[in-house]
CSV table of C-alpha atoms in Angstrom, one decimal:
chain,number,residue,atom,x,y,z
A,1,GLN,CA,-6.0,30.7,15.6
A,2,ALA,CA,-8.7,28.9,17.3
A,3,GLY,CA,-8.2,25.2,18.3
A,4,LEU,CA,-10.1,22.1,18.9
A,5,THR,CA,-11.5,21.2,22.1
A,6,GLN,CA,-10.3,18.0,24.1
A,7,PRO,CA,-10.8,17.1,27.8
A,8,PRO,CA,-7.5,17.6,29.5
A,9,SER,CA,-7.5,14.1,31.1
A,10,VAL,CA,-9.2,10.7,31.1
A,11,SER,CA,-8.5,7.9,33.6
A,12,LYS,CA,-9.4,4.3,33.0
A,13,GLY,CA,-8.6,0.9,34.3
A,14,LEU,CA,-6.4,-1.8,32.8
A,15,ARG,CA,-8.3,-3.6,29.9
A,16,GLN,CA,-11.1,-1.2,30.0
A,17,THR,CA,-12.2,1.1,27.0
A,18,ALA,CA,-11.4,4.8,26.8
A,19,THR,CA,-13.2,7.1,24.4
A,20,LEU,CA,-11.4,10.4,23.9
A,21,THR,CA,-13.4,13.3,22.2
A,22,CYS,CA,-12.4,16.2,20.0
A,23,THR,CA,-14.8,19.1,19.2
A,24,GLY,CA,-14.5,21.5,16.3
A,25,ASN,CA,-16.8,23.2,13.9
A,26,SER,CA,-18.0,22.9,10.3
A,27,ASN,CA,-14.9,24.3,8.8
A,28,ASN,CA,-12.6,21.9,10.4
A,29,VAL,CA,-13.8,18.5,12.0
A,30,GLY,CA,-17.2,18.7,10.5
A,31,ASN,CA,-15.8,19.2,7.0
A,32,GLN,CA,-12.4,17.8,6.7
A,33,GLY,CA,-12.4,15.1,9.4
A,34,ALA,CA,-9.8,14.7,12.1
A,35,GLY,CA,-6.5,12.9,12.6
A,36,TRP,CA,-5.3,11.5,16.0
A,37,LEU,CA,-1.9,11.4,17.4
A,38,GLN,CA,-0.3,9.6,20.3
A,39,GLN,CA,2.8,11.3,22.2
A,40,HIS,CA,4.7,9.7,24.8
A,41,GLN,CA,6.7,11.9,27.0
A,42,GLY,CA,10.0,12.9,25.3
A,43,HIS,CA,9.1,11.5,21.9
A,44,PRO,CA,7.7,12.8,18.8
A,45,PRO,CA,3.9,12.3,17.9
A,46,LYS,CA,2.8,9.1,16.3
A,47,VAL,CA,0.0,9.0,13.9
A,48,LEU,CA,-2.9,6.7,15.0
A,49,SER,CA,-5.5,7.6,12.5
A,50,TYR,CA,-6.2,10.2,9.8
A,51,ARG,CA,-9.2,11.6,8.0
A,52,ASN,CA,-11.4,9.9,10.7
A,53,ASN,CA,-10.8,6.2,10.7
A,54,ASN,CA,-8.0,5.4,8.4
A,55,ARG,CA,-5.3,3.6,10.4
A,56,PRO,CA,-1.6,3.5,9.3
A,57,SER,CA,0.0,0.2,9.0
A,58,GLY,CA,1.4,-1.1,12.2
A,59,ILE,CA,-1.3,0.6,14.4
A,60,SER,CA,-3.3,-1.8,16.6
A,61,GLU,CA,-6.9,-2.5,15.9
A,62,ARG,CA,-7.6,-1.5,19.6
A,63,PHE,CA,-7.5,2.1,18.2
A,64,SER,CA,-10.4,3.3,16.2
A,65,ALA,CA,-11.6,6.7,15.3
A,66,SER,CA,-15.0,8.0,14.2
A,67,ARG,CA,-16.8,11.3,13.6
A,68,SER,CA,-20.3,12.6,14.3
A,69,GLY,CA,-20.9,16.1,13.0
A,70,ASN,CA,-18.3,18.4,14.5
A,71,THR,CA,-17.0,16.0,17.0
A,72,ALA,CA,-14.4,13.4,16.5
A,73,SER,CA,-13.7,10.4,18.8
A,74,LEU,CA,-10.9,8.0,19.4
A,75,THR,CA,-11.9,4.7,21.1
A,76,ILE,CA,-9.1,2.6,22.7
A,77,THR,CA,-10.2,-0.9,23.6
A,78,GLY,CA,-8.4,-3.3,26.1
A,79,LEU,CA,-6.3,-0.7,27.6
A,80,GLN,CA,-2.6,-1.4,28.3
A,81,PRO,CA,0.0,0.4,30.4
A,82,GLU,CA,1.8,1.5,27.2
A,83,ASP,CA,-1.4,3.4,26.1
A,84,GLU,CA,-0.8,5.9,28.8
A,85,ALA,CA,0.3,8.9,26.8
A,86,ASP,CA,-1.0,12.2,25.6
A,87,TYR,CA,-3.5,12.2,22.7
A,88,TYR,CA,-3.9,15.0,20.2
A,89,CYS,CA,-6.5,15.4,17.5
A,90,SER,CA,-5.9,17.7,14.4
A,91,ALA,CA,-7.9,19.0,11.5
A,92,TRP,CA,-7.4,21.3,8.5
A,93,ASP,CA,-9.4,24.4,9.0
A,94,SER,CA,-10.7,25.6,5.4
A,95,SER,CA,-11.5,29.0,7.1
A,96,LEU,CA,-8.3,29.8,8.7
A,97,ASN,CA,-6.2,28.0,6.0
A,98,SER,CA,-4.2,26.3,8.7
A,99,VAL,CA,-4.1,23.0,10.7
A,100,VAL,CA,-5.7,23.3,14.2
A,101,PHE,CA,-4.9,21.0,17.0
A,102,GLY,CA,-6.7,20.1,20.1
A,103,GLY,CA,-5.1,21.0,23.5
A,104,GLY,CA,-4.5,17.3,24.2
A,105,THR,CA,-5.8,14.7,26.4
A,106,LYS,CA,-3.6,12.9,29.1
A,107,LEU,CA,-4.8,9.3,29.3
A,108,THR,CA,-4.0,7.6,32.5
A,109,VAL,CA,-4.3,3.8,32.7
A,110,LEU,CA,-5.1,2.8,36.3
B,1,GLU,CA,11.8,3.0,5.7
B,2,VAL,CA,10.3,6.5,5.9
B,3,GLN,CA,12.5,9.0,7.7
B,4,LEU,CA,12.3,12.7,8.3
B,5,VAL,CA,15.7,13.8,9.8
B,6,GLN,CA,15.7,17.2,11.4
B,7,SER,CA,18.7,19.5,11.9
B,8,GLY,CA,19.5,23.1,12.7
B,9,GLY,CA,18.2,23.6,16.3
B,10,GLY,CA,20.1,25.2,19.1
B,11,LEU,CA,20.5,28.2,21.3
B,12,VAL,CA,20.0,31.7,19.8
B,13,GLN,CA,19.8,35.1,21.3
B,14,PRO,CA,16.6,37.1,21.1
B,15,GLY,CA,16.4,38.9,17.7
B,16,GLY,CA,18.7,36.3,16.1
B,17,SER,CA,17.9,34.0,13.2
B,18,LEU,CA,18.1,30.1,12.7
B,19,ARG,CA,17.4,27.8,9.8
B,20,LEU,CA,15.8,24.4,10.4
B,21,SER,CA,16.1,21.6,7.9
B,22,CYS,CA,14.1,18.4,7.5
B,23,ALA,CA,15.5,15.7,5.1
B,24,ALA,CA,13.0,13.2,3.9
B,25,SER,CA,13.5,9.6,2.6
B,26,GLY,CA,11.5,6.6,1.9
B,27,PHE,CA,8.4,8.3,0.4
B,28,THR,CA,7.7,10.5,-2.5
B,29,PHE,CA,8.3,13.9,-0.7
B,30,SER,CA,7.1,16.0,-3.7
B,31,ASP,CA,3.6,14.5,-3.4
B,32,TYR,CA,3.0,15.8,0.1
B,33,TRP,CA,2.1,19.1,1.7
B,34,MET,CA,4.5,19.7,4.4
B,35,HIS,CA,4.2,21.4,7.8
B,36,TRP,CA,6.2,22.7,10.8
B,37,VAL,CA,4.7,22.3,14.3
B,38,ARG,CA,6.1,23.3,17.6
B,39,GLN,CA,5.7,22.3,21.2
B,40,SER,CA,6.7,24.6,24.0
B,41,PRO,CA,8.1,22.8,27.1
B,42,GLY,CA,5.1,21.0,28.8
B,43,LYS,CA,2.6,22.3,26.5
B,44,GLY,CA,0.6,21.1,23.5
B,45,LEU,CA,1.2,21.0,19.7
B,46,VAL,CA,0.9,24.2,17.8
B,47,TRP,CA,0.9,24.6,14.1
B,48,VAL,CA,3.4,27.0,12.6
B,49,SER,CA,3.4,26.9,8.9
B,50,ARG,CA,2.6,24.7,5.8
B,51,ILE,CA,3.7,24.5,2.2
B,52,ASN,CA,2.1,22.8,-0.7
B,53,THR,CA,3.7,20.3,-3.0
B,54,ASP,CA,5.5,22.4,-5.4
B,55,GLY,CA,6.3,25.3,-3.0
B,56,SER,CA,4.0,27.9,-4.7
B,57,GLY,CA,1.6,28.2,-1.7
B,58,THR,CA,2.4,28.8,1.9
B,59,SER,CA,0.5,29.8,5.1
B,60,TYR,CA,1.6,30.7,8.7
B,61,ALA,CA,0.3,31.1,12.1
B,62,ASP,CA,-0.3,34.7,13.1
B,63,SER,CA,2.4,34.4,15.8
B,64,VAL,CA,5.1,33.9,13.3
B,65,LYS,CA,3.9,35.6,10.2
B,66,GLY,CA,6.3,38.0,8.8
B,67,ARG,CA,9.3,36.4,10.8
B,68,PHE,CA,9.3,32.8,9.6
B,69,THR,CA,9.6,31.5,6.0
B,70,ILE,CA,8.9,28.0,5.0
B,71,SER,CA,10.3,26.5,1.9
B,72,ARG,CA,11.2,23.2,0.2
B,73,ASP,CA,13.5,21.7,-2.3
B,74,ASN,CA,12.0,18.7,-3.9
B,75,ALA,CA,15.2,17.9,-5.8
B,76,LYS,CA,16.9,17.5,-2.4
B,77,ASN,CA,13.8,16.1,-0.6
B,78,THR,CA,14.2,18.7,2.0
B,79,LEU,CA,11.9,21.1,3.9
B,80,TYR,CA,13.3,24.3,5.5
B,81,LEU,CA,12.1,26.9,8.1
B,82,GLN,CA,14.0,30.2,8.2
B,83,MET,CA,13.3,31.9,11.6
B,84,ASN,CA,14.2,35.5,12.0
B,85,SER,CA,13.7,38.0,14.7
B,86,LEU,CA,13.3,35.2,17.2
B,87,ARG,CA,11.5,35.9,20.5
B,88,ASP,CA,11.7,34.1,23.9
B,89,GLU,CA,8.3,32.7,23.3
B,90,ASP,CA,9.6,30.9,20.1
B,91,THR,CA,11.4,28.5,22.5
B,92,ALA,CA,10.1,25.0,21.7
B,93,VAL,CA,10.7,21.7,20.0
B,94,TYR,CA,10.0,22.0,16.3
B,95,TYR,CA,8.7,19.1,14.4
B,96,CYS,CA,8.4,18.8,10.6
B,97,GLY,CA,5.9,16.4,9.1
B,98,SER,CA,2.9,15.8,6.8
B,99,ILE,CA,0.7,15.8,9.9
B,100,TYR,CA,-1.4,12.8,8.8
B,101,ASP,CA,1.3,10.5,7.9
B,102,TYR,CA,5.0,11.2,8.9
B,103,TRP,CA,6.7,13.2,11.6
B,104,GLY,CA,10.3,14.1,12.3
B,105,GLN,CA,12.1,13.5,15.5
B,106,GLY,CA,12.0,17.2,16.5
B,107,VAL,CA,14.7,19.7,17.2
B,108,LEU,CA,14.9,22.1,20.3
B,109,VAL,CA,15.1,25.7,19.6
B,110,THR,CA,16.0,27.9,22.7
B,111,VAL,CA,15.7,31.6,22.4
B,112,SER,CA,17.5,33.1,25.4
B,113,SER,CA,20.2,35.8,26.2
């Protein structure tokens, strides 16, 4: 099954803003929207947003998601050391009848 | 409090079988499609299988089709993954979850002789 495309790594400074991207196609991101997950080493994924910019309770407003066409984005403002993690996007693919994930972006906070 | 408590992982020989369980609490389990996702050591998340709310519809990744079976018991609020004919490449941490809402803690499945 084909996946979504994410940059392997992004590095930003403390208190800066990072924007992570996730590119799919009209069968997944462009049609169904995307969700974003944060995963720290050795821990299960944590939902940051779903269906583009719906944020679960307890998730900081520093995390915001958006979509333009077939590309979804996650913007993290005021970067903190604890934001250093792997970030995955996901979407339901109506053509494949499956969930597809991006390869993940490792965010480093300098 | 929402919880997805997983069990059933372990070491199994190639060709062997294992059944994973995922017990849900704190939300209306029967309202959610549920999924299994796996993550090989040092790698990304890979979708494995999904099941609809009443268990009448399922789908699988090509890599596990014909070998794995997903099922659910809404009376017991539990999701299952029966894994047969296991291969070395099935070694991974397996997560249950609804993808967009809740995730289990993960269980390690190691396929090795």
